[in-house]
Short mmCIF file of C-alpha atoms in Angstrom, two decimals:
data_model
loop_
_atom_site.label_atom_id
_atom_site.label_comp_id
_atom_site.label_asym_id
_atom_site.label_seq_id
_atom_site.Cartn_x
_atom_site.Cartn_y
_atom_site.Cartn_z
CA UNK A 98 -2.17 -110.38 21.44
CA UNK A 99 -3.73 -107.98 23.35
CA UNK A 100 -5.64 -109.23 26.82
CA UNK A 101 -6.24 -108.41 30.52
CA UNK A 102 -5.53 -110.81 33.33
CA UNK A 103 -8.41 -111.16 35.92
CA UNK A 104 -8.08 -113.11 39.05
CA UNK A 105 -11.23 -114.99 41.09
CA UNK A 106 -9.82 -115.64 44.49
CA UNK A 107 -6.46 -116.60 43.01
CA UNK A 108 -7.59 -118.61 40.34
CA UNK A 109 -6.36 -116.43 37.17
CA UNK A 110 -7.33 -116.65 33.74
CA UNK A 111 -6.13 -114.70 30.82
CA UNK A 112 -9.31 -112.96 28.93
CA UNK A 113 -8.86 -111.85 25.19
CA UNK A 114 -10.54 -111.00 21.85
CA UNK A 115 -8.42 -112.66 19.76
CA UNK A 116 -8.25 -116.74 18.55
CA UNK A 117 -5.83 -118.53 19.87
CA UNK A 118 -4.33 -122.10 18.53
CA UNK A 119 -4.08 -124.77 21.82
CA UNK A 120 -0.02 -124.37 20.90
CA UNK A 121 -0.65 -120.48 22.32
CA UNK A 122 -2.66 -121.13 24.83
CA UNK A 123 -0.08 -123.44 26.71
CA UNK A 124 2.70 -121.75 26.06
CA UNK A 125 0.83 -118.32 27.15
CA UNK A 126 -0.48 -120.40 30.60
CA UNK A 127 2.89 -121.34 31.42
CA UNK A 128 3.96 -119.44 34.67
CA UNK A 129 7.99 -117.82 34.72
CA UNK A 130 8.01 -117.95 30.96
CA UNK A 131 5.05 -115.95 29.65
CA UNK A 132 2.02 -114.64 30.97
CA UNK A 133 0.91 -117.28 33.32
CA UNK A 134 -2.57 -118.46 34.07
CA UNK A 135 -4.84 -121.36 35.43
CA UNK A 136 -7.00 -120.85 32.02
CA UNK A 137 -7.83 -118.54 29.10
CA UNK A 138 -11.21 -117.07 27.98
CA UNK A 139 -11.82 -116.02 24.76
CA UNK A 140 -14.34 -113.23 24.21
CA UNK A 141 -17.39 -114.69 22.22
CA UNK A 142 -21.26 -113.89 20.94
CA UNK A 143 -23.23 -117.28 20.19
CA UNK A 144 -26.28 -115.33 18.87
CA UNK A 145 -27.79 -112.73 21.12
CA UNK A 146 -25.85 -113.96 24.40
CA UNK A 147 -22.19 -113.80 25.34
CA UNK A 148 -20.43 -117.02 25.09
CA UNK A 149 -17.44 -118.10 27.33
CA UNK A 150 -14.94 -119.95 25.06
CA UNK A 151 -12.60 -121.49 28.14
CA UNK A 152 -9.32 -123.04 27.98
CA UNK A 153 -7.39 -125.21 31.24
CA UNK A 154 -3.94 -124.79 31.30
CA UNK A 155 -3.25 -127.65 29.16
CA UNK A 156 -5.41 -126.38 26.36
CA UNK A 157 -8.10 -128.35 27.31
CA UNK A 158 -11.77 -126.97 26.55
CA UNK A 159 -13.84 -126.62 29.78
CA UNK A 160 -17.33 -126.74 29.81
CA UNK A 161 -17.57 -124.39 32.95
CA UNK A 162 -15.88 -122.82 35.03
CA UNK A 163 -17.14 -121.07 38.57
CA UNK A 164 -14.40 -118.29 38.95
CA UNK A 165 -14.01 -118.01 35.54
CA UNK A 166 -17.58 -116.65 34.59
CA UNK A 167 -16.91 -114.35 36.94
CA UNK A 168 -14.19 -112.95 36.13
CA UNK A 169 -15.79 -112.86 32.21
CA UNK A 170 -18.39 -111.05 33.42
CA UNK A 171 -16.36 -108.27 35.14
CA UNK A 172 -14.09 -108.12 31.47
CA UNK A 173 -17.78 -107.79 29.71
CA UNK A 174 -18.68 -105.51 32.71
CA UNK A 175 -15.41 -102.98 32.29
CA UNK A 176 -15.89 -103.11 28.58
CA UNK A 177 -19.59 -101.72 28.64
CA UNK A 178 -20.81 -104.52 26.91
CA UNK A 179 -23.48 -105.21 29.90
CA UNK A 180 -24.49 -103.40 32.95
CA UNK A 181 -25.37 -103.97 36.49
CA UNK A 182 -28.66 -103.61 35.78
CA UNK A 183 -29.15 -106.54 33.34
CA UNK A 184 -30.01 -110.03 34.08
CA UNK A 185 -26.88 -111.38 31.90
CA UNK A 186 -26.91 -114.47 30.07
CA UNK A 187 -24.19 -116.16 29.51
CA UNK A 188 -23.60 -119.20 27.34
CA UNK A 189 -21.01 -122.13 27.66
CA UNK A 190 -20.93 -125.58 26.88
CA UNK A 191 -22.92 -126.88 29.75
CA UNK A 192 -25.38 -124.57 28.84
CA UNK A 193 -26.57 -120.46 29.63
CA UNK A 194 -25.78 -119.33 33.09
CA UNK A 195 -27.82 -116.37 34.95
CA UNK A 196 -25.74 -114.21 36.19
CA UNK A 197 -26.37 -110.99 38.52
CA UNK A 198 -23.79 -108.45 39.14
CA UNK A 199 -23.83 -107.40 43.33
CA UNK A 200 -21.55 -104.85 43.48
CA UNK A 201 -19.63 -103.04 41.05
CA UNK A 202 -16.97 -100.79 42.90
CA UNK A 203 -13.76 -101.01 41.24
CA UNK A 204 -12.26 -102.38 43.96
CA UNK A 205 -14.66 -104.86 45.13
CA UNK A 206 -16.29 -106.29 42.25
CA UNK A 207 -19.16 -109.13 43.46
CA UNK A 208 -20.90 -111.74 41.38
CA UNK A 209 -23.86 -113.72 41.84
CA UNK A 210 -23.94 -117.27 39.96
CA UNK A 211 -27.18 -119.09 39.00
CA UNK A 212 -25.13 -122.76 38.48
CA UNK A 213 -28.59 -124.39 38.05
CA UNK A 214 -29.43 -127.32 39.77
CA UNK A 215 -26.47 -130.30 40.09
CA UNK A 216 -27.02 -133.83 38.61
CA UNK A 217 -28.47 -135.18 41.99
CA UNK A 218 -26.50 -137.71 43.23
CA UNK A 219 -25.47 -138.58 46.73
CA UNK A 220 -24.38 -142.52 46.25
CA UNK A 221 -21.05 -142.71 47.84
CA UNK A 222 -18.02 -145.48 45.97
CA UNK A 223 -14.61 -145.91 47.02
CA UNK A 224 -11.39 -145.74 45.22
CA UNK A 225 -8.34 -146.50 45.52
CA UNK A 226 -5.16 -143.85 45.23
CA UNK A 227 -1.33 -144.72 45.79
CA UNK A 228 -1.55 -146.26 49.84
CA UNK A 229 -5.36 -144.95 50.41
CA UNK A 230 -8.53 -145.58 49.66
CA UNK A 231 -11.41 -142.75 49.61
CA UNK A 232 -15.20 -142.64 50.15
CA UNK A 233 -16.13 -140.13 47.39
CA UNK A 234 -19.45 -138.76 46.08
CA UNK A 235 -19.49 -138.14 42.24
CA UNK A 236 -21.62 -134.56 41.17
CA UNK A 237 -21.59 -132.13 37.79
CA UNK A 238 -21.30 -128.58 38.11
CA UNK A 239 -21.02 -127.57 34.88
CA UNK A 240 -18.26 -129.75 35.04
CA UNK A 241 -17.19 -133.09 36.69
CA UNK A 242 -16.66 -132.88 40.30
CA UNK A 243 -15.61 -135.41 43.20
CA UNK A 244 -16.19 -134.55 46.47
CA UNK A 245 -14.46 -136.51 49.16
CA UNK A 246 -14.19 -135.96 52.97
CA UNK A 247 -11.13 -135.85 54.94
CA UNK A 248 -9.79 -134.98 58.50
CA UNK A 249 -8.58 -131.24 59.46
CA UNK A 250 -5.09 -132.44 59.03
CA UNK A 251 -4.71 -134.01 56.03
CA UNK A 252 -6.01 -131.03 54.49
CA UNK A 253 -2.52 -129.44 53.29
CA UNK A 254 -1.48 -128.81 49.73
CA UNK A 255 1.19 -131.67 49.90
CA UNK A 256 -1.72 -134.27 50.71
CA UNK A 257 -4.00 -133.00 48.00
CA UNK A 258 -1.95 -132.63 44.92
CA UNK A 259 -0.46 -136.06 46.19
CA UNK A 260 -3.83 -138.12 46.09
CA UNK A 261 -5.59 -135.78 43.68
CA UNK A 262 -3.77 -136.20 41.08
CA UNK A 263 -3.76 -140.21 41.10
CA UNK A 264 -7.62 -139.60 41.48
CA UNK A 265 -7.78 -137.23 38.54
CA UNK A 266 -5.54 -139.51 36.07
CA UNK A 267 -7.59 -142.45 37.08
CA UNK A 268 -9.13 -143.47 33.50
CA UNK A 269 -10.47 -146.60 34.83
CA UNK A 270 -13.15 -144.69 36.96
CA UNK A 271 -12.71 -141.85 34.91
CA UNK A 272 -11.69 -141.71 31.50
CA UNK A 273 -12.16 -138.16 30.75
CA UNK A 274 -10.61 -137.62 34.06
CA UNK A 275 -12.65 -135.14 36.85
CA UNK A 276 -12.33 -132.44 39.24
CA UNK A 277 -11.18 -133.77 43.44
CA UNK A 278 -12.49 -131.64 46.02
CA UNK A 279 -11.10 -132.13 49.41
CA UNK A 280 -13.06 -131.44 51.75
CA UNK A 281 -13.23 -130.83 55.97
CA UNK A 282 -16.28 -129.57 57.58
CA UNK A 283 -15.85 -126.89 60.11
CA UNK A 284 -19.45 -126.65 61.05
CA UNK A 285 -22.85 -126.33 59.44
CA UNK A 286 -21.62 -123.06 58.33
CA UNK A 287 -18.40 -123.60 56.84
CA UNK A 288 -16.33 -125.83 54.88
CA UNK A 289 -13.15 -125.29 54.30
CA UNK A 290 -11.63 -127.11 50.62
CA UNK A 291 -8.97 -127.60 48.09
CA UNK A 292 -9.51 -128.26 44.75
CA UNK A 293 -6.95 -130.43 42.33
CA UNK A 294 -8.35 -129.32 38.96
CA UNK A 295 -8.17 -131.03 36.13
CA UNK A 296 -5.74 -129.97 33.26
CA UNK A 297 -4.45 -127.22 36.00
CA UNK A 298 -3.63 -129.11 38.88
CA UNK A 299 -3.68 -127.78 42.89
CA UNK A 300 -5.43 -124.03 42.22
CA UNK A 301 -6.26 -121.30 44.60
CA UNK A 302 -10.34 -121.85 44.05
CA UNK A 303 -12.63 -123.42 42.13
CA UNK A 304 -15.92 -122.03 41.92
CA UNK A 305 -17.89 -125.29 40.38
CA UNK A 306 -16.31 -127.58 43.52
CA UNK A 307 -17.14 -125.18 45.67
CA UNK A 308 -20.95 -125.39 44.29
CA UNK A 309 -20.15 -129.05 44.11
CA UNK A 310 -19.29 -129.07 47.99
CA UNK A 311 -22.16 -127.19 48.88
CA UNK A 312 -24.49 -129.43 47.14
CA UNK A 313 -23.73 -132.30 48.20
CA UNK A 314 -23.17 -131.52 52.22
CA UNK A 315 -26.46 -129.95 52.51
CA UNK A 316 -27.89 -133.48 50.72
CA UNK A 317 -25.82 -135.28 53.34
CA UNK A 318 -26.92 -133.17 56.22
CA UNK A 319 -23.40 -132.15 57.05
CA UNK A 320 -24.60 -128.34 56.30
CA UNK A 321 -27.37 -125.80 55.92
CA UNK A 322 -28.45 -124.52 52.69
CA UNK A 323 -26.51 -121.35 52.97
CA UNK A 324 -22.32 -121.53 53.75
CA UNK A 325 -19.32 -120.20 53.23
CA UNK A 326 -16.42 -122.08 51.95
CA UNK A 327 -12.98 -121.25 52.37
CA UNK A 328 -10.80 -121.91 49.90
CA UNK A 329 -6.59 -120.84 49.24
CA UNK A 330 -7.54 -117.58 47.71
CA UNK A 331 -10.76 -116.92 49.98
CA UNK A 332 -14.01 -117.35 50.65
CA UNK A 333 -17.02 -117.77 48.93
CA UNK A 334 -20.85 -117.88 49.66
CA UNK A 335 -22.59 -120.97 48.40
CA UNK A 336 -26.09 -121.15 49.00
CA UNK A 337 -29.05 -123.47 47.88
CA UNK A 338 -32.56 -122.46 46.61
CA UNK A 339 -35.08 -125.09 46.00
CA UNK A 340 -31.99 -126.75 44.65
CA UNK A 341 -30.72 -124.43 42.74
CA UNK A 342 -27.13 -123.55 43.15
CA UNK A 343 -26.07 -119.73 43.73
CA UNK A 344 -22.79 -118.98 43.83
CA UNK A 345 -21.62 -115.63 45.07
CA UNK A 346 -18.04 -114.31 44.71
CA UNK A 347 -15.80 -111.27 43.65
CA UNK A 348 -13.42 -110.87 40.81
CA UNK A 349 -9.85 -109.02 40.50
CA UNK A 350 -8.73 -107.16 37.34
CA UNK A 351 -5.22 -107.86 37.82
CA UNK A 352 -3.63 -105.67 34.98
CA UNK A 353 -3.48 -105.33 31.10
CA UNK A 354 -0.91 -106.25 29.04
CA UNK A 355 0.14 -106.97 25.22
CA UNK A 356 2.42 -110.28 24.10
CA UNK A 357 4.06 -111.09 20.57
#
């Protein structure tokens, strides 16, 4: 199999022509033993537009993914196959995506995200995890997201894979499991969040929680429209327009590579 490995802020998927069975995908995922990767992407036309075939970790299919589409579009972008130029459409299962390329310098490849407009909800529940219990607020992305509020320092990696994945495995509230954002708000400006994805666990960003995040803070009045949200791998810009989501981030070719 021939692919490249691209990175969005950390989060690093495997991109490739070729089919793969869920078997390969796993085993070419698993970090120390083969290529390692939070997800692959397999390169795709569904009639005129590009389609983003994504895989977790796992070998779960994903209907979006933030950093991901990013990352696609810089493969599609390095390939020729579209130009900075073009409005680019890109198709996945939660439907096309409008994307805008910012900045194309080799080294400092920017993308701009139309993620549409969120499923508007702002009704806050509680759960239970382990010894805690959260105030969450559930949102879609592209993909399930819960975004849930917590102090400065309980905002550490030990905390968050902890409590997000007893969240995330919790089929009672949510049987095809979800996406935990934890969140602390610096200021109206800036969030700063981990993500415990699911079928990939504690990652460096997530571009749909970040959206997520954004979304619902500004419906909370915790922020403005427009803010920057720092994640493990760095920042990106989230901003809001007439509630439309734009997402805007940069993506890493990493290096290319061949495996058996």
């Amino acid at each position: 199999m021939e692919f490249e490995k691209y990175s969005g802020l950390g989060n690093d998927f495997i991109i490739t022509k070729e089919e793969l069975s869920i078997e390969e995908v796993v085993k070419y995922c698993e970090r120390r033993k083969s290529i390692g990767a939070d997800g692959i992407i397999i390169l795709k036309k569904k009639e005129e537009n590009y389609y983003m075939h994504f895989y977790n970790a796992d070998g779960s299919l994903a209907s979006m993914c933030g950093n991901g589409i990013r990352c696609y579009v810089h493969y599609l972008y390095n390939h020729n196959l579209v130009s900075k130029d073009d409005e680019i459409l890109i198709d996945t299962l939660s439907g096309i995506k409008k994307i805008r390329i910012i900045n194309d310098d080799k080294n400092d490849f920017w993308v701009s995200v139309d993620m549409n407009k969120a499923i508007n909800t702002t009704e806050i529940k509680e759960i239970k995890a382990l010894d805690r219990k959260f105030e969450y607020i559930y949102t879609f992305t592209g993909t399930d997201h819960v975004v849930i509020y917590i102090d400065k320092e309980d905002l550490n990696e030990e905390f968050v894979i902890k409590y997000g994945k007893n969240i995330e495995q919790n089929k009672e509230v949510f049987p095809k499991g979800t996406n935990v954002n934890f969140v602390y708000v610096k200021n109206m400006d800036e969030v700063e969040i981990m993500t415990f994805e699911r079928g990939a666990g504690l990652t460096l960003a997530c571009g749909t929680g970040a959206s997520a995040v954004g979304y619902i803070s500004n419906k909370l009045g915790k922020t403005n429209e427009k803010i920057k949200a720092k994640l493990l791998g760095g920042n990106l810009e989230i901003e809001l327009k007439n509630d439309t989501i734009y997402m805007n981030g940069p993506s890493e070719l990493i290096y290319k590579g061949s495996v058996e």
